[in-house]
């Protein structure tokens, strides 16, 4: 089905190394308790697949494009619906090796 990937990266994978083949896809699902901003250090190696709807709380499906090593990092900021906002952030990162 559209918007699915066999491999799922979650908060439990923080600081892990993910090994992929070129063309392989994975879902980043860090949850919806905070607002996540995801960054890929080298988008020539791994890039988000545009235009795919993903499950609620997921940050997107990403594809391995070329051999190499890059870092996927994410910063989670609190979702503020009122005037008072907690001052914390959550850091997440994985190393991705595409072979």
Coordinates of N, CA and C in Angstrom, one line a residue:
X1 N 0.8 -1.2 0.0 CA 0.0 0.0 0.0 C 0.9 1.3 0.0
X2 N 0.4 2.4 -0.5 CA 1.1 3.6 -0.5 C 1.4 4.1 0.9
X3 N 2.6 4.7 1.1 CA 2.9 5.2 2.4 C 3.4 4.2 3.4
X4 N 3.8 3.1 3.0 CA 4.3 2.1 3.9 C 5.7 1.7 3.6
X5 N 6.5 1.2 4.6 CA 7.8 0.8 4.3 C 8.0 -0.4 5.3
X6 N 8.8 -1.4 4.9 CA 9.0 -2.6 5.7 C 9.9 -2.3 6.9
X7 N 10.8 -1.4 6.8 CA 11.7 -1.0 7.9 C 11.2 0.2 8.6
X8 N 11.1 0.2 9.9 CA 10.6 1.3 10.7 C 11.6 1.8 11.7
X9 N 12.0 3.0 11.7 CA 12.9 3.6 12.6 C 12.1 4.4 13.7
X10 N 12.4 4.0 15.0 CA 11.6 4.6 16.1 C 12.6 5.3 17.1
X11 N 12.1 5.9 18.1 CA 12.9 6.5 19.2 C 13.9 5.4 19.8
X12 N 13.5 4.2 19.8 CA 14.3 3.1 20.4 C 15.6 2.9 19.6
X13 N 15.6 3.4 18.3 CA 16.8 3.3 17.5 C 17.8 4.4 17.6
X14 N 17.6 5.3 18.6 CA 18.5 6.5 18.8 C 19.9 6.0 18.9
X15 N 20.8 6.6 18.2 CA 22.3 6.4 18.2 C 22.7 5.1 17.5
X16 N 21.7 4.4 16.8 CA 22.0 3.1 16.1 C 22.6 3.4 14.7
X17 N 23.1 2.4 14.1 CA 23.6 2.4 12.7 C 22.6 1.6 11.9
X18 N 22.1 2.2 10.8 CA 21.1 1.5 9.9 C 21.9 1.2 8.6
X19 N 21.9 -0.1 8.2 CA 22.6 -0.5 7.0 C 21.5 -0.8 5.9
X20 N 21.6 -0.1 4.8 CA 20.6 -0.3 3.7 C 21.3 -0.6 2.4
X21 N 20.5 -1.1 1.5 CA 20.9 -1.3 0.1 C 20.3 -0.1 -0.7
X22 N 21.0 0.3 -1.8 CA 20.5 1.3 -2.6 C 19.1 0.9 -3.1
X23 N 18.1 1.9 -3.0 CA 16.8 1.6 -3.3 C 15.9 1.3 -2.2
X24 N 16.5 0.8 -1.1 CA 15.7 0.4 0.1 C 15.0 1.7 0.8
X25 N 13.8 1.5 1.3 CA 13.1 2.6 2.0 C 12.9 2.2 3.4
X26 N 12.7 3.3 4.2 CA 12.3 3.1 5.6 C 11.4 4.2 6.1
X27 N 10.6 3.9 7.1 CA 9.7 4.9 7.7 C 10.3 5.4 8.9
X28 N 10.3 6.7 9.1 CA 10.7 7.3 10.4 C 9.4 7.6 11.2
X29 N 9.3 7.0 12.3 CA 8.1 7.1 13.1 C 8.5 7.4 14.6
X30 N 8.8 8.7 14.9 CA 9.2 9.1 16.2 C 8.1 9.5 17.1
X31 N 6.9 9.4 16.6 CA 5.7 9.7 17.4 C 5.2 11.2 17.3
X32 N 4.1 11.5 17.9 CA 3.5 12.8 17.8 C 3.4 13.5 19.1
X33 N 4.2 13.1 20.1 CA 4.1 13.8 21.4 C 4.9 15.1 21.4
X34 N 5.8 15.2 20.4 CA 6.5 16.5 20.2 C 6.5 16.8 18.7
X35 N 6.9 18.0 18.3 CA 7.0 18.4 16.9 C 8.4 18.1 16.4
X36 N 8.5 17.2 15.5 CA 9.9 16.7 15.0 C 10.3 17.5 13.8
X37 N 11.6 17.9 13.8 CA 12.2 18.5 12.6 C 13.4 17.5 12.2
X38 N 13.2 16.9 11.0 CA 14.2 15.9 10.6 C 15.1 16.5 9.6
X39 N 16.4 16.1 9.7 CA 17.4 16.6 8.8 C 18.3 15.4 8.3
X40 N 18.6 15.4 7.1 CA 19.6 14.4 6.5 C 20.8 15.2 6.1
X41 N 22.0 14.7 6.6 CA 23.2 15.5 6.4 C 23.6 15.5 4.9
X42 N 23.4 14.3 4.2 CA 23.8 14.3 2.8 C 22.6 13.7 2.0
X43 N 21.8 14.6 1.4 CA 20.6 14.1 0.7 C 20.9 13.5 -0.6
X44 N 22.1 13.4 -1.0 CA 22.5 12.6 -2.2 C 22.5 11.1 -1.9
X45 N 22.6 10.8 -0.6 CA 22.7 9.4 -0.1 C 21.3 8.9 0.3
X46 N 20.6 9.7 1.1 CA 19.3 9.4 1.6 C 18.4 10.6 1.5
X47 N 17.2 10.5 1.1 CA 16.3 11.6 0.9 C 14.9 11.1 1.2
X48 N 14.1 12.1 1.8 CA 12.7 11.8 2.0 C 12.0 11.6 0.7
X49 N 11.1 10.6 0.6 CA 10.3 10.4 -0.6 C 9.1 11.4 -0.6
X50 N 9.0 12.3 -1.5 CA 8.0 13.3 -1.5 C 6.6 12.8 -1.9
X51 N 5.6 13.4 -1.4 CA 4.2 13.1 -1.8 C 3.6 11.8 -1.2
X52 N 4.2 11.2 -0.3 CA 3.6 10.0 0.3 C 2.9 10.3 1.7
X53 N 1.7 9.9 1.9 CA 1.1 10.1 3.2 C 1.5 8.9 4.1
X54 N 1.8 9.3 5.3 CA 2.3 8.3 6.3 C 1.3 8.2 7.5
X55 N 1.5 7.2 8.3 CA 0.7 7.1 9.5 C 0.8 8.3 10.4
X56 N -0.2 8.5 11.2 CA -0.2 9.7 12.1 C 1.0 9.5 13.1
X57 N 1.7 10.6 13.3 CA 2.9 10.5 14.2 C 4.2 10.2 13.5
X58 N 4.1 9.8 12.2 CA 5.4 9.5 11.5 C 5.9 10.7 10.8
X59 N 7.2 10.7 10.6 CA 7.8 11.9 10.0 C 8.1 11.7 8.5
X60 N 7.9 10.5 7.9 CA 8.1 10.4 6.5 C 8.7 9.1 6.1
X61 N 8.7 8.8 4.8 CA 9.4 7.6 4.3 C 10.6 8.2 3.6
X62 N 11.7 7.5 3.8 CA 13.0 7.9 3.2 C 13.6 6.8 2.4
X63 N 14.3 7.1 1.4 CA 14.9 6.2 0.4 C 16.4 6.3 0.4
X64 N 17.1 5.2 0.3 CA 18.5 5.1 0.1 C 18.8 5.3 -1.4
X65 N 19.5 6.4 -1.8 CA 19.7 6.7 -3.2 C 21.1 6.3 -3.8
X66 N 22.1 6.3 -2.9 CA 23.5 6.1 -3.4 C 24.3 5.5 -2.3
X67 N 25.4 4.8 -2.6 CA 26.3 4.3 -1.6 C 26.9 5.4 -0.8
X68 N 27.1 5.2 0.5 CA 27.8 6.2 1.3 C 27.3 6.2 2.7
X69 N 27.7 7.1 3.5 CA 27.3 7.2 4.9 C 26.8 8.6 5.2
X70 N 25.7 8.7 5.9 CA 25.1 10.0 6.3 C 24.5 9.8 7.7
X71 N 24.1 11.0 8.2 CA 23.4 11.0 9.5 C 22.0 11.6 9.3
X72 N 21.0 10.9 9.9 CA 19.7 11.4 10.0 C 19.5 11.9 11.4
X73 N 19.2 13.2 11.6 CA 19.0 13.7 12.9 C 17.7 14.4 13.0
X74 N 17.2 14.4 14.2 CA 15.9 15.0 14.4 C 15.9 15.7 15.8
X75 N 15.2 16.9 15.8 CA 15.0 17.6 17.1 C 13.5 17.7 17.3
X76 N 13.1 17.2 18.5 CA 11.7 17.3 18.9 C 11.5 18.4 19.9
X77 N 10.5 19.3 19.5 CA 10.2 20.4 20.3 C 8.8 20.2 20.8
X78 N 8.5 20.7 22.0 CA 7.1 20.5 22.6 C 6.1 21.2 21.7
X79 N 4.9 20.5 21.6 CA 3.8 21.1 20.9 C 3.0 22.0 21.9
X80 N 3.0 23.3 21.6 CA 2.4 24.2 22.6 C 1.0 24.7 22.1
X81 N 0.0 24.4 22.8 CA -1.3 24.8 22.5 C -1.8 25.9 23.4
X82 N -1.0 26.2 24.4 CA -1.4 27.3 25.3 C -0.3 28.3 25.4
X83 N -0.4 29.3 26.2 CA 0.6 30.4 26.3 C 1.8 29.9 27.0
X84 N 1.7 28.9 27.9 CA 2.9 28.4 28.6 C 3.4 27.1 27.9
X85 N 4.7 27.2 27.5 CA 5.3 26.1 26.7 C 6.5 25.6 27.5
X86 N 6.6 24.3 27.7 CA 7.8 23.7 28.4 C 9.0 24.0 27.5
X87 N 10.1 24.2 28.2 CA 11.4 24.5 27.5 C 12.3 23.3 27.4
X88 N 11.9 22.3 26.6 CA 12.7 21.1 26.4 C 12.8 20.7 25.0
X89 N 13.8 20.0 24.6 CA 13.9 19.5 23.2 C 14.5 18.1 23.4
X90 N 14.1 17.2 22.4 CA 14.6 15.9 22.4 C 15.5 15.7 21.1
X91 N 16.7 15.2 21.3 CA 17.6 15.0 20.2 C 17.6 13.5 19.8
X92 N 17.6 13.3 18.5 CA 17.6 11.9 18.0 C 18.5 11.9 16.8
X93 N 19.3 10.8 16.7 CA 20.1 10.6 15.5 C 20.5 9.2 15.2
X94 N 20.6 8.8 13.9 CA 21.1 7.5 13.5 C 22.1 7.7 12.4
X95 N 23.0 6.8 12.3 CA 24.0 6.8 11.2 C 23.4 5.8 10.2
X96 N 23.4 6.3 8.9 CA 22.9 5.4 7.8 C 24.0 5.1 6.9
X97 N 24.2 3.8 6.7 CA 25.3 3.3 5.8 C 24.6 2.6 4.6
X98 N 24.8 3.2 3.4 CA 24.2 2.6 2.2 C 25.3 1.9 1.4
X99 N 25.1 0.6 1.2 CA 26.1 -0.1 0.5 C 25.6 -0.8 -0.8

